[in-house]
Amino acid sequence: MFYAVKQAGKLMWQELGLSPADMRGIASAFCAEMKQGLAGGPSSLPMLPAYLGKPGGREEGTYAALDFGGTNVRVLLVRLAEGNYEILRKTTFPLKDAAAGYDLTRAAVDGGELFSFISRKIGELVGTSQRYRLGFTFSFTCEHQGLDKAVLLNWSKEIETSGVEGRDVGMLLREALRREKIDNVSLAAIVNDTTATLLTGAFAERACDMAGILGTGYNVCYTEPNNPWTKEEMIVNIEAGAFAQAPRGRYDLLLDKQSERPGEHLLEKMVSGRYLGELVRLILLDLHQRDLLFRCENLSRFIDKGALPTEELGLVLAHAERNGFLNNVKLGDKWGCLQITEADYAVLRQVCRDVRDRSARLAAAAFAGVLLRIDPQLDRRHLIAVDGSLYEKLPGYAVALKKALGELLGENKEKVSLRLTKDGSGIGAAIAAATSQTLF
Ligand code: BGC
């Protein structure tokens, strides 16, 4: 038993381990790439301007918000008043639903069809009796050419709908609203979900100057005091998931090779919820082949790409936290593995923890990289607004992130806090729509 556990542990450290010195190296490389990207030099970090600064906190009114962050889309009506927000109505709908027989994320589907579908949902939620300005959170890599004009550079999160890349998603939405005869809604602002989360965090507390999404996708934004576009304070969407300097191991290379877009969004493939389950699956198959795991089992359950969703990693981790035996949760039955031994369980637990912790340590290193850029001596207090299912729901993730950030910041660690900012993408879209009124 102990041989397998020890060998697997060794291999995991080689493949996934990050010491504090490794994290510091990643943080300075991240900061260097930020500077290069801002200066328009060669960099894996796109550094995209948001054309918005922090909100004043006094924005008021009722706004429609569209939150398109992945395969689940939300439409909300949000009221802002006296520094508070309230969600008056909301609806969530999937872009693919096998039972209902549609999938709007395939390359065979055209962007017009996708945005018409979304527009009809907007119409259903807002009704016809009032006019609304709409804030649109679109959580993909876009080049903003103004606050309501954002050209999709490339899809991520395995979405492939055609006729959207290279086009202004604001225009696509406006055209669709017109086609669907929804004329009481006007698009006011388009923001990335990190920007929306920062707006929400800063609406409540001025010290908030960074935001991170740790969910299906991964990204970071911050307020750049001296941006090259307007020379004023502006939120910059780093597209941190595109960072290409983090050390990758053999499982990362394998995962990237079989992904929809090899060579792109490399850090996202090591950090985000879209990929962590897949990483664990590849590791389990390899450990099985090396005779270190599930020796009595045939692993047919894990053969196919995507066969292990990140939520199942959450099940193992939830149990690991309570130190239970895997069969107690019937995960063995679920996976068709009937003879899981205690050694198997120990290895499995270790793999899930190591994959989770590496993700958190990489995310901490990227945050530290941003701090190196905006306040290298840590003279001020910083609040990082964080949203996303990994951070909110994966057992042990938030703790691992805080611990890693603490290791990086040392005695200054009290100056930087992380705050879960739920619904930041939706609320932030409304704040962006409100802020935009004061801009023109
Ligand atoms: C997208 C980002 C987004 C992040 C989090 C990434 O795949 O490229 O724009 O902020 O996911 O949703």
XYZ file of C-alpha atoms and ligand atoms in Angstrom:
452
model
C 0.000 0.000 0.000
C 2.599 2.495 1.043
C 4.765 1.964 -2.021
C 2.006 3.137 -4.394
C 1.083 6.095 -2.204
C 4.702 7.177 -1.901
C 5.522 6.759 -5.590
C 2.382 8.603 -6.670
C 3.164 11.389 -4.174
C 6.658 11.773 -5.633
C 5.363 11.942 -9.167
C 2.697 14.492 -8.222
C 5.304 16.741 -6.634
C 7.466 16.555 -9.787
C 4.520 17.319 -12.026
C 2.452 19.744 -9.977
C 4.478 20.981 -6.995
C 5.163 24.729 -6.671
C 7.475 25.972 -3.925
C 7.245 29.587 -2.669
C 10.316 30.363 -4.814
C 8.570 28.914 -7.884
C 5.515 31.072 -7.150
C 7.693 34.172 -6.787
C 9.326 33.415 -10.144
C 5.893 33.130 -11.772
C 4.742 36.386 -10.131
C 7.690 38.346 -11.519
C 7.334 36.793 -14.974
C 3.634 37.690 -14.859
C 4.427 41.288 -13.919
C 7.037 41.529 -16.692
C 4.523 40.245 -19.268
C 1.950 42.770 -18.011
C 4.374 45.622 -18.622
C 5.283 44.301 -22.076
C 1.622 43.852 -22.976
C 0.737 47.402 -21.859
C 3.584 48.786 -23.917
C 2.316 46.878 -26.962
C 5.391 44.616 -27.011
C 5.390 40.834 -27.414
C 3.525 39.278 -24.486
C 1.231 36.347 -23.843
C -0.999 38.704 -21.810
C -3.438 40.659 -24.011
C -3.924 43.526 -21.451
C -7.232 44.775 -22.864
C -8.635 48.218 -21.958
C -12.151 48.225 -20.444
C -12.834 51.935 -21.100
C -14.149 52.219 -17.544
C -12.701 53.297 -14.231
C -13.997 52.433 -10.785
C -17.601 53.437 -10.052
C -18.320 56.311 -7.692
C -20.682 54.215 -5.531
C -23.603 56.611 -6.083
C -24.978 55.107 -9.289
C -28.787 54.767 -9.210
C -31.677 53.349 -11.229
C -32.977 50.044 -12.573
C -31.016 48.350 -15.340
C -31.187 45.190 -17.412
C -28.117 42.976 -17.285
C -27.044 40.152 -19.559
C -24.434 37.792 -18.183
C -22.968 35.546 -20.902
C -20.111 33.737 -19.217
C -20.210 30.234 -20.653
C -22.852 27.739 -21.604
C -25.272 29.091 -18.983
C -26.552 32.593 -19.591
C -28.436 34.871 -17.194
C -30.630 37.902 -17.673
C -31.347 40.129 -14.672
C -33.145 43.308 -13.697
C -31.054 45.102 -11.098
C -31.911 48.143 -9.003
C -29.074 50.330 -7.722
C -29.838 52.785 -4.937
C -27.842 54.432 -2.167
C -24.770 52.270 -2.594
C -26.791 49.036 -2.536
C -28.024 46.695 -5.219
C -31.021 44.447 -5.453
C -31.840 41.792 -8.045
C -35.504 42.353 -8.928
C -35.893 39.501 -11.417
C -33.616 36.985 -13.057
C -33.672 34.031 -15.382
C -30.966 31.496 -16.261
C -30.944 29.338 -19.362
C -28.471 26.944 -21.007
C -27.105 27.393 -24.515
C -27.151 23.655 -24.951
C -29.729 21.248 -23.701
C -29.611 17.688 -24.972
C -33.081 16.886 -23.599
C -34.607 19.886 -25.363
C -32.603 18.994 -28.493
C -30.536 22.142 -29.059
C -26.904 23.192 -28.838
C -26.094 26.780 -29.785
C -22.387 26.392 -28.999
C -21.518 24.224 -32.024
C -19.663 25.522 -35.077
C -22.679 24.533 -37.199
C -24.731 27.242 -35.466
C -24.436 30.839 -36.573
C -23.963 33.830 -34.240
C -27.213 35.403 -35.471
C -29.179 32.408 -34.218
C -27.346 32.480 -30.880
C -28.007 36.184 -30.260
C -31.646 35.938 -31.381
C -32.195 33.193 -28.822
C -30.620 35.363 -26.113
C -32.631 38.429 -27.189
C -35.907 36.550 -26.865
C -34.953 35.632 -23.292
C -34.170 39.303 -22.566
C -37.580 40.273 -23.976
C -39.343 37.680 -21.819
C -37.701 38.941 -18.634
C -38.008 42.698 -19.096
C -41.520 42.804 -20.589
C -42.678 45.756 -22.683
C -43.907 48.367 -20.226
C -40.603 50.180 -19.494
C -37.390 51.150 -21.230
C -34.082 49.844 -19.898
C -30.414 50.452 -20.501
C -28.625 47.130 -20.666
C -25.180 46.190 -19.390
C -23.719 43.169 -21.152
C -21.120 41.017 -19.420
C -19.405 38.929 -22.075
C -16.732 36.736 -20.526
C -14.476 36.043 -23.458
C -11.349 37.660 -24.906
C -12.537 40.855 -26.582
C -10.842 43.922 -27.922
C -12.887 46.908 -26.811
C -13.105 49.679 -29.350
C -15.318 51.714 -27.031
C -17.568 50.962 -24.096
C -20.320 49.352 -26.185
C -18.161 47.935 -28.952
C -16.209 44.746 -28.289
C -14.748 42.487 -30.943
C -14.441 38.835 -29.938
C -10.838 37.821 -30.567
C -11.337 34.147 -29.837
C -13.820 31.898 -28.133
C -12.702 29.884 -25.098
C -14.484 27.418 -22.752
C -14.889 25.105 -25.748
C -17.578 27.282 -27.413
C -17.367 27.205 -31.210
C -20.462 29.064 -32.564
C -19.504 30.451 -35.980
C -19.698 34.028 -37.216
C -18.876 35.618 -33.856
C -15.062 35.659 -33.732
C -13.727 38.841 -35.291
C -17.115 40.592 -34.935
C -18.448 43.225 -32.559
C -20.715 41.343 -30.127
C -22.463 44.647 -29.311
C -23.522 44.929 -32.933
C -24.625 41.279 -33.024
C -26.781 41.839 -29.928
C -28.267 45.106 -31.232
C -29.167 43.500 -34.553
C -30.760 40.542 -32.774
C -32.793 42.806 -30.438
C -34.060 44.644 -33.526
C -34.879 41.377 -35.329
C -36.800 40.152 -32.313
C -38.589 43.531 -32.028
C -37.368 44.224 -28.509
C -37.164 47.984 -28.837
C -37.400 48.996 -25.180
C -33.861 47.737 -24.375
C -30.751 49.648 -25.436
C -27.239 48.347 -25.051
C -25.167 50.765 -22.952
C -21.973 48.934 -22.032
C -20.093 45.697 -22.618
C -17.753 44.414 -19.920
C -15.737 41.320 -19.183
C -16.835 39.329 -16.097
C -13.664 40.259 -14.204
C -14.391 43.938 -14.895
C -17.992 43.454 -13.750
C -16.773 41.796 -10.558
C -14.322 44.622 -9.887
C -17.093 47.193 -10.457
C -19.290 45.331 -7.953
C -16.485 45.059 -5.394
C -15.518 48.733 -5.751
C -19.170 49.883 -5.692
C -19.266 48.596 -2.109
C -15.663 49.381 -1.101
C -13.191 51.786 -2.736
C -10.129 49.727 -1.720
C -11.157 47.099 -4.265
C -8.725 47.427 -7.165
C -8.394 43.874 -8.461
C -10.804 41.099 -9.370
C -10.446 37.465 -10.281
C -12.755 34.882 -11.755
C -12.008 31.354 -10.625
C -14.789 29.331 -12.157
C -15.299 27.483 -15.421
C -12.906 30.052 -16.862
C -10.090 31.971 -15.232
C -9.068 35.608 -15.471
C -7.891 38.701 -13.563
C -8.387 42.451 -14.016
C -7.135 45.483 -12.090
C -7.157 49.266 -12.149
C -4.138 50.559 -14.007
C -3.216 54.048 -12.769
C -1.411 55.073 -15.929
C -2.808 53.268 -18.909
C -1.278 53.854 -22.364
C -4.643 54.665 -23.991
C -5.964 57.618 -21.956
C -3.171 58.044 -19.363
C -5.833 57.967 -16.657
C -7.002 55.312 -14.269
C -8.701 52.524 -16.206
C -9.685 48.933 -15.564
C -7.542 46.564 -17.626
C -8.658 43.043 -18.442
C -5.424 41.073 -18.272
C -6.823 37.830 -19.784
C -4.608 36.101 -17.227
C -5.622 32.677 -18.534
C -3.528 33.356 -21.633
C -0.274 33.597 -19.620
C 2.215 31.215 -21.211
C 5.198 31.272 -18.816
C 4.016 28.950 -16.036
C 5.999 25.697 -15.955
C 3.996 22.901 -17.588
C 4.342 19.194 -16.941
C 3.518 16.150 -19.027
C -0.187 16.098 -18.073
C -0.539 19.746 -19.050
C 1.012 19.046 -22.423
C -1.337 16.114 -22.976
C -4.404 18.093 -21.966
C -3.445 20.987 -24.198
C -2.817 18.691 -27.162
C -6.282 17.174 -27.012
C -8.097 20.460 -26.296
C -10.125 22.384 -28.899
C -7.418 25.037 -29.160
C -3.928 23.729 -28.486
C -1.367 26.357 -27.517
C -3.972 28.890 -26.354
C -5.096 29.910 -22.870
C -2.350 27.811 -21.291
C -2.668 29.087 -17.713
C -6.445 28.713 -17.851
C -5.894 25.031 -18.695
C -3.938 24.642 -15.431
C -6.213 26.728 -13.237
C -9.865 26.782 -14.271
C -12.760 24.500 -13.414
C -13.274 23.707 -17.082
C -10.047 21.681 -17.031
C -9.242 20.466 -13.496
C -11.432 17.340 -13.727
C -9.833 16.508 -17.062
C -6.360 16.923 -15.602
C -7.248 14.524 -12.780
C -8.636 12.029 -15.320
C -5.384 12.052 -17.316
C -3.356 11.577 -14.134
C -5.533 8.685 -12.933
C -5.131 6.886 -16.252
C -1.371 7.340 -16.116
C -1.105 6.127 -12.513
C -3.218 3.109 -13.442
C -0.863 2.290 -16.300
C 2.065 2.551 -13.901
C 0.300 0.100 -11.613
C 0.021 2.674 -8.827
C -3.753 3.029 -8.769
C -6.913 0.967 -9.134
C -4.945 -2.213 -9.816
C -8.035 -4.391 -9.528
C -10.117 -2.219 -11.793
C -10.611 -1.693 -15.451
C -10.773 2.013 -15.970
C -13.239 2.124 -18.859
C -15.177 4.805 -16.999
C -12.259 7.207 -17.458
C -11.252 6.483 -21.040
C -13.148 9.280 -22.751
C -12.105 12.911 -22.751
C -14.269 14.903 -20.337
C -15.382 11.770 -18.451
C -14.473 13.271 -15.084
C -16.198 16.602 -14.439
C -14.613 18.936 -11.890
C -17.684 18.535 -9.615
C -16.666 14.902 -9.023
C -13.263 16.092 -7.918
C -15.271 18.163 -5.442
C -16.928 14.999 -4.136
C -13.566 13.368 -3.455
C -12.265 16.543 -1.819
C -15.369 16.970 0.319
C -14.794 13.480 1.602
C -11.080 13.958 1.936
C -11.721 16.954 4.164
C -13.779 14.720 6.427
C -11.254 11.905 6.041
C -13.919 9.455 4.974
C -13.480 6.340 2.881
C -14.442 6.760 -0.747
C -16.800 3.809 -0.925
C -18.910 5.435 1.765
C -20.086 7.987 -0.758
C -20.673 5.289 -3.335
C -18.289 7.038 -5.683
C -16.891 3.588 -6.423
C -20.338 2.464 -7.619
C -20.804 5.651 -9.564
C -17.516 5.095 -11.324
C -18.088 1.372 -11.815
C -15.026 0.674 -9.635
C -16.000 -1.939 -7.117
C -12.730 -2.820 -5.495
C -11.224 0.497 -4.491
C -8.664 -0.090 -1.765
C -7.601 2.284 0.967
C -4.338 2.844 -0.903
C -6.293 3.781 -4.028
C -8.291 6.213 -2.002
C -5.184 7.778 -0.496
C -3.679 8.273 -3.981
C -6.918 9.643 -5.395
C -7.250 12.104 -2.557
C -3.667 13.215 -3.025
C -4.109 13.751 -6.782
C -7.274 15.824 -6.307
C -5.655 17.916 -3.599
C -2.494 18.492 -5.618
C -4.396 19.536 -8.736
C -6.567 21.880 -6.662
C -3.611 23.342 -4.766
C -1.541 23.926 -7.872
C -4.437 25.837 -9.401
C -4.741 27.982 -6.260
C -0.971 28.581 -6.080
C -0.808 29.662 -9.719
C -3.761 32.005 -9.180
C -2.040 33.452 -6.091
C 1.184 33.989 -8.061
C -0.744 35.893 -10.754
C -2.406 38.133 -8.129
C 1.032 38.765 -6.632
C 2.283 39.666 -10.121
C -0.399 42.367 -10.386
C 0.525 43.699 -6.941
C 4.160 43.945 -8.074
C 2.925 46.179 -10.881
C 0.612 48.498 -8.933
C 2.129 48.615 -5.452
C 5.445 46.733 -5.228
C 6.184 47.901 -1.671
C 2.622 47.170 -0.541
C 2.159 50.665 0.827
C -1.653 50.469 0.671
C -4.471 48.089 1.424
C -5.912 46.067 -1.473
C -9.162 44.202 -1.793
C -9.499 41.505 -4.437
C -13.089 40.695 -5.438
C -13.352 37.034 -6.425
C -16.206 35.160 -8.025
C -16.595 31.706 -9.556
C -17.515 28.159 -8.689
C -13.973 26.965 -7.926
C -13.440 29.644 -5.333
C -16.922 29.441 -3.927
C -17.589 25.733 -4.001
C -14.560 23.485 -4.452
C -13.758 22.211 -0.946
C -10.506 23.687 0.348
C -9.896 25.966 -2.657
C -10.402 29.350 -0.978
C -8.222 28.267 1.949
C -5.446 27.070 -0.379
C -5.533 30.375 -2.281
C -5.330 32.475 0.868
C -2.502 30.355 2.221
C -0.506 30.641 -1.021
C -1.002 34.410 -1.151
C 0.140 34.593 2.474
C 3.323 32.675 1.585
C 4.022 35.215 -1.152
C 3.260 38.377 0.809
C 4.887 37.393 4.094
C 4.540 40.019 6.799
C 2.456 42.225 4.490
C -0.220 39.625 4.037
C -2.791 41.487 6.153
C -2.774 44.317 3.612
C -4.362 42.195 0.908
C -7.739 40.547 1.313
C -9.843 38.349 -0.911
C -13.615 38.723 -0.904
C -16.198 36.447 -2.463
C -18.304 38.726 -4.651
C -21.247 36.616 -5.690
C -23.296 37.623 -8.698
C -20.552 40.131 -9.532
C -20.926 39.494 -13.269
C -24.625 40.387 -13.314
C -24.552 43.273 -10.848
C -21.411 44.696 -12.443
C -23.127 44.781 -15.840
C -25.849 46.975 -14.314
C -23.229 49.214 -12.660
C -21.430 49.542 -16.012
C -24.710 50.578 -17.686
C -25.253 53.162 -14.940
C -21.658 54.446 -15.069
C -21.840 54.827 -18.829
C -24.615 57.450 -18.468
C -22.243 59.734 -16.666
C -19.546 59.270 -19.300
C -21.334 60.758 -22.333
C -12.134 34.252 -20.861
C -12.108 35.511 -20.036
C -13.024 35.365 -18.840
C -12.669 34.112 -18.057
C -13.554 33.888 -16.840
C -11.838 33.037 -19.995
O -11.977 31.860 -20.735
O -11.187 34.337 -21.916
O -12.477 36.639 -20.807
O -12.921 36.501 -18.026
O -12.738 32.978 -18.893
O -14.878 33.701 -17.193
